[in-house]
Structures are given as structure tokens and as C-alpha cells.
Amino acid sequence: MFRAIADVLRQIGGAVATVVTLPFRALARLFGGASSTAHGRRA
């Protein structure tokens, strides 16, 4: 019983962590690509 509840909570926590980190990953990719292209233009 407690193990099943722990598994459900763990799955929910993983899903929440994924949803929370996705926007930050997208922003990091956007800023990272913009900075790399800016540096490429300078060179």
C-alpha cells in the first residue's frame, strides 16, 4: 500500500520536474543559439 503511494508520488514528482525544466531548457537553447551565432558573426 505505502509502496504504491510512494511510486505514484515519485511519478508525479518526475512529471512535474520535467514540465518545470522544459521551459528553462528551451530558453537556454534559444539564448545559447543566439549567443553562438552572435559570436560567429563577430569572428
PDB file of C-alpha atoms in Angstrom:
ATOM      1  CA  MET A   1       0.000   0.000   0.000  1.00  0.00           C
ATOM      2  CA  PHE A   2       2.608   2.572   1.059  1.00  0.00           C
ATOM      3  CA  ARG A   3       4.921   1.412  -1.706  1.00  0.00           C
ATOM      4  CA  ALA A   4       2.208   2.032  -4.315  1.00  0.00           C
ATOM      5  CA  ILE A   5       1.584   5.525  -2.927  1.00  0.00           C
ATOM      6  CA  ALA A   6       5.322   6.239  -2.967  1.00  0.00           C
ATOM      7  CA  ASP A   7       5.552   5.096  -6.594  1.00  0.00           C
ATOM      8  CA  VAL A   8       2.663   7.366  -7.616  1.00  0.00           C
ATOM      9  CA  LEU A   9       4.184  10.337  -5.800  1.00  0.00           C
ATOM     10  CA  ARG A  10       7.536   9.618  -7.439  1.00  0.00           C
ATOM     11  CA  GLN A  11       5.940   9.541 -10.899  1.00  0.00           C
ATOM     12  CA  ILE A  12       4.081  12.788 -10.232  1.00  0.00           C
ATOM     13  CA  GLY A  13       7.272  14.418  -8.973  1.00  0.00           C
ATOM     14  CA  GLY A  14       9.140  13.316 -12.084  1.00  0.00           C
ATOM     15  CA  ALA A  15       6.417  14.672 -14.364  1.00  0.00           C
ATOM     16  CA  VAL A  16       6.355  17.989 -12.500  1.00  0.00           C
ATOM     17  CA  ALA A  17      10.136  18.272 -12.672  1.00  0.00           C
ATOM     18  CA  THR A  18      10.059  17.591 -16.422  1.00  0.00           C
ATOM     19  CA  VAL A  19       7.362  20.206 -17.039  1.00  0.00           C
ATOM     20  CA  VAL A  20       9.186  22.766 -14.884  1.00  0.00           C
ATOM     21  CA  THR A  21      12.588  22.241 -16.523  1.00  0.00           C
ATOM     22  CA  LEU A  22      11.336  22.157 -20.130  1.00  0.00           C
ATOM     23  CA  PRO A  23      10.803  25.948 -20.484  1.00  0.00           C
ATOM     24  CA  PHE A  24      14.204  26.656 -18.930  1.00  0.00           C
ATOM     25  CA  ARG A  25      15.840  24.213 -21.345  1.00  0.00           C
ATOM     26  CA  ALA A  26      14.096  25.922 -24.269  1.00  0.00           C
ATOM     27  CA  LEU A  27      15.220  29.354 -23.049  1.00  0.00           C
ATOM     28  CA  ALA A  28      18.786  28.120 -22.555  1.00  0.00           C
ATOM     29  CA  ARG A  29      18.761  26.698 -26.081  1.00  0.00           C
ATOM     30  CA  LEU A  30      17.432  29.971 -27.522  1.00  0.00           C
ATOM     31  CA  PHE A  31      19.933  32.154 -25.668  1.00  0.00           C
ATOM     32  CA  GLY A  32      22.732  29.671 -26.316  1.00  0.00           C
ATOM     33  CA  GLY A  33      21.992  29.632 -30.058  1.00  0.00           C
ATOM     34  CA  ALA A  34      21.697  33.433 -30.182  1.00  0.00           C
ATOM     35  CA  SER A  35      24.992  33.929 -28.354  1.00  0.00           C
ATOM     36  CA  SER A  36      26.791  31.369 -30.515  1.00  0.00           C
ATOM     37  CA  THR A  37      25.523  32.963 -33.742  1.00  0.00           C
ATOM     38  CA  ALA A  38      26.427  36.454 -32.439  1.00  0.00           C
ATOM     39  CA  HIS A  39      29.954  35.266 -31.664  1.00  0.00           C
ATOM     40  CA  GLY A  40      30.110  33.641 -35.099  1.00  0.00           C
ATOM     41  CA  ARG A  41      29.200  36.930 -36.820  1.00  0.00           C
ATOM     42  CA  ARG A  42      31.879  38.826 -34.894  1.00  0.00           C
ATOM     43  CA  ALA A  43      34.529  36.340 -35.933  1.00  0.00           C
TER      44      ALA A  43
END
